[in-house]
mmCIF file of C-alpha atoms in Angstrom:
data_model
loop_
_atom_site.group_PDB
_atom_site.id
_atom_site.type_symbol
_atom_site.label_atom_id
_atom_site.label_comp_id
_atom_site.label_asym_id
_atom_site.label_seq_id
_atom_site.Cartn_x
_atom_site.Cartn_y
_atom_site.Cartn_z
ATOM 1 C CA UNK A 8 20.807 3.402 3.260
ATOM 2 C CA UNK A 9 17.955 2.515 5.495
ATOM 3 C CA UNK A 10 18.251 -0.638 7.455
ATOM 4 C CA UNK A 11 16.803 -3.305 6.014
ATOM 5 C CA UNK A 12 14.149 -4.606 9.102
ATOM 6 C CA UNK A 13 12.869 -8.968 8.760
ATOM 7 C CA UNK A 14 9.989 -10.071 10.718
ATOM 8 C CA UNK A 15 12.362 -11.847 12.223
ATOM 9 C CA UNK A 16 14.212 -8.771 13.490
ATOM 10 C CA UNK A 17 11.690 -6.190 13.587
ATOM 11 C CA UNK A 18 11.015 -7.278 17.435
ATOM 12 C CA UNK A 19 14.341 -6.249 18.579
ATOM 13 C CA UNK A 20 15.357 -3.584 16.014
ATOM 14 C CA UNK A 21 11.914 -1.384 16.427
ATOM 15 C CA UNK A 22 9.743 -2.403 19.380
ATOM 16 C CA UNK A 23 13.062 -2.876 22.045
ATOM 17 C CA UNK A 24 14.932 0.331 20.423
ATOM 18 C CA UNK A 25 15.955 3.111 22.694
ATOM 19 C CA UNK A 26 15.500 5.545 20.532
ATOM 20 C CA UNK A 27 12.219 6.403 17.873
ATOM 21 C CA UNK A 28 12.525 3.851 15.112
ATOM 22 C CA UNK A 29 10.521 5.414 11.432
ATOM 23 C CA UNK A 30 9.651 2.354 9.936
ATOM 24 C CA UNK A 31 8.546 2.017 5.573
ATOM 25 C CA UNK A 32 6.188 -0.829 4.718
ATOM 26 C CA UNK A 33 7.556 -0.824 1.032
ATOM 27 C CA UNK A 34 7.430 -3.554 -1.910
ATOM 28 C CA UNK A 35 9.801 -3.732 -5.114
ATOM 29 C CA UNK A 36 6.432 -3.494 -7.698
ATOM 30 C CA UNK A 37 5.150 -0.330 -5.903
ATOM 31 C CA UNK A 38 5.705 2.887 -8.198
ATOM 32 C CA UNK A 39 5.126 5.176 -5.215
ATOM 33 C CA UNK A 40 7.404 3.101 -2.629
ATOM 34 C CA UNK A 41 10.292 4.110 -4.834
ATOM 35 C CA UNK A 42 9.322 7.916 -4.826
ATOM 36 C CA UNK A 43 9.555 7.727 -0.812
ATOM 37 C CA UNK A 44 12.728 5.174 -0.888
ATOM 38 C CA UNK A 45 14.888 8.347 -1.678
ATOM 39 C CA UNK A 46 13.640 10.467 1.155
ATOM 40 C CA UNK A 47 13.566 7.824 3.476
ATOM 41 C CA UNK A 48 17.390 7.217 3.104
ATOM 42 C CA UNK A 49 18.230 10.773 3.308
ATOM 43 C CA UNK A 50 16.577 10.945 6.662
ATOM 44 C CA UNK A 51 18.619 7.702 7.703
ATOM 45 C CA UNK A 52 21.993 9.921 7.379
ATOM 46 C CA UNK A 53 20.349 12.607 8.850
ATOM 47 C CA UNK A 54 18.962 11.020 11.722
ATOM 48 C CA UNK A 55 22.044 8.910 12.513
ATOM 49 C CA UNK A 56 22.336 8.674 15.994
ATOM 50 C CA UNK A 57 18.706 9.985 16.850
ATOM 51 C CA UNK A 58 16.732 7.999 15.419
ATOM 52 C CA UNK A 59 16.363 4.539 14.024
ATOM 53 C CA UNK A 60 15.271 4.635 10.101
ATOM 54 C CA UNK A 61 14.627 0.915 8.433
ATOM 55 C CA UNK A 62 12.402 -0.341 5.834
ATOM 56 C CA UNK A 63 10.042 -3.767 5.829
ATOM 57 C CA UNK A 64 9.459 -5.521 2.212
ATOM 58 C CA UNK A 65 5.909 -6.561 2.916
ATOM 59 C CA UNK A 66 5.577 -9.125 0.151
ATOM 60 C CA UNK A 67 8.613 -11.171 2.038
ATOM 61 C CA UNK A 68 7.579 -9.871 5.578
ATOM 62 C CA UNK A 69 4.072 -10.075 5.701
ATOM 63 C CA UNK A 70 3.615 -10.791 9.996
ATOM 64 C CA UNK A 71 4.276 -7.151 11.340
ATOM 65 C CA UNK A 72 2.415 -5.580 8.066
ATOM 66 C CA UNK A 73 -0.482 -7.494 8.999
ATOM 67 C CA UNK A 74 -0.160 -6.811 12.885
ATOM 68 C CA UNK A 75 -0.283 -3.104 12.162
ATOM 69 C CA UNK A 76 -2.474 -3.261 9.905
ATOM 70 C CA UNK A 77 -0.544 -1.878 6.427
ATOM 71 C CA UNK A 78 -3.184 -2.672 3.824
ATOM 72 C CA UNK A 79 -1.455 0.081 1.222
ATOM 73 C CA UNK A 80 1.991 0.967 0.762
ATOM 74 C CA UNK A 81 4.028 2.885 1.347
ATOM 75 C CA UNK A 82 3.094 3.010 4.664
ATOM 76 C CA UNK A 83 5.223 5.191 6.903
ATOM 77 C CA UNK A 84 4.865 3.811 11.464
ATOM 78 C CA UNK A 85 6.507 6.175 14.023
ATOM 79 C CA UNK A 86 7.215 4.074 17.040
ATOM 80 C CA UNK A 87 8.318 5.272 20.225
ATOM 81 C CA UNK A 88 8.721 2.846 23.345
ATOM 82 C CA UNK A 89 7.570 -0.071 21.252
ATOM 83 C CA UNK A 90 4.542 1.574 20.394
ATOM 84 C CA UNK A 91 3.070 3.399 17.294
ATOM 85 C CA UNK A 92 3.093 6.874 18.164
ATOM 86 C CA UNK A 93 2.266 8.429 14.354
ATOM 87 C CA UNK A 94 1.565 7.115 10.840
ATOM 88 C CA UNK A 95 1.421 8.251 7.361
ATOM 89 C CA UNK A 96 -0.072 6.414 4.059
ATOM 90 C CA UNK A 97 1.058 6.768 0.657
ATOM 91 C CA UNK A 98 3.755 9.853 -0.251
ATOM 92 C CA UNK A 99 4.240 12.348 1.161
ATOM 93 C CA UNK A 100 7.085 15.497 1.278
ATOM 94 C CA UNK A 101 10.696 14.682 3.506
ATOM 95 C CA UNK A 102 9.548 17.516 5.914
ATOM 96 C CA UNK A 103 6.194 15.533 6.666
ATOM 97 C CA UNK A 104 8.244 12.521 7.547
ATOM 98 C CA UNK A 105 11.100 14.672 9.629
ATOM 99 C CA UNK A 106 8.579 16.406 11.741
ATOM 100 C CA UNK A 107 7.052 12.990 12.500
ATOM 101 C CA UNK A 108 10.563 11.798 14.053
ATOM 102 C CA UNK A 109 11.164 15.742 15.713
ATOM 103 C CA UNK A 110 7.682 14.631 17.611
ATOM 104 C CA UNK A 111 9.310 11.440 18.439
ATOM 105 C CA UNK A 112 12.724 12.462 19.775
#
């Protein structure tokens, strides 16, 4: 399972992480958010160790949504170094997402 990321932990979970965190702006309602939730935890076991996978529920953490500007979901942030390095809105296939975290590593 991906770990679940709060606004109140996203600071030191994604923007202090060593490693490239892949972060999904998700929400319970959203029909395509549970087409990507699959995909997304696959590349958490896959990535174990290399990378950091979580996931933010926007409707109950709204701050870092709104900082990044996520106005549809899902929307898929790459960071690297504390810093949003790539991006991708609404679904897409598990080998877009890997070679978004390959460019990271």
């Amino acid at each position: 399972m991906a770990l679940e990321i709060t606004d109140a932990t996203f600071e030191e979970v994604v923007l202090k992480s060593d490693k490239p965190v892949l972060v999904d702006f998700w929400a319970a309602w959203c029909g395509p958010c549970r087409m990507v939730a699959p995909i997304i935890d696959e590349l958490t076991e896959e990535y174990d160790g290399k990378a950091v996978i979580g996931k933010v529920d926007v409707d109950a953490n709204q701050e870092f949504a709104a900082k990044y500007g996520v106005r549809n979901i899902p929307t898929v942030l790459v960071f690297k170094g504390g810093e949003v390095v790539d991006k991708q809105v609404g679904v897409a296939p598990k080998a877009t997402y890997a070679a978004k975290i390959d460019a990271a590593i």
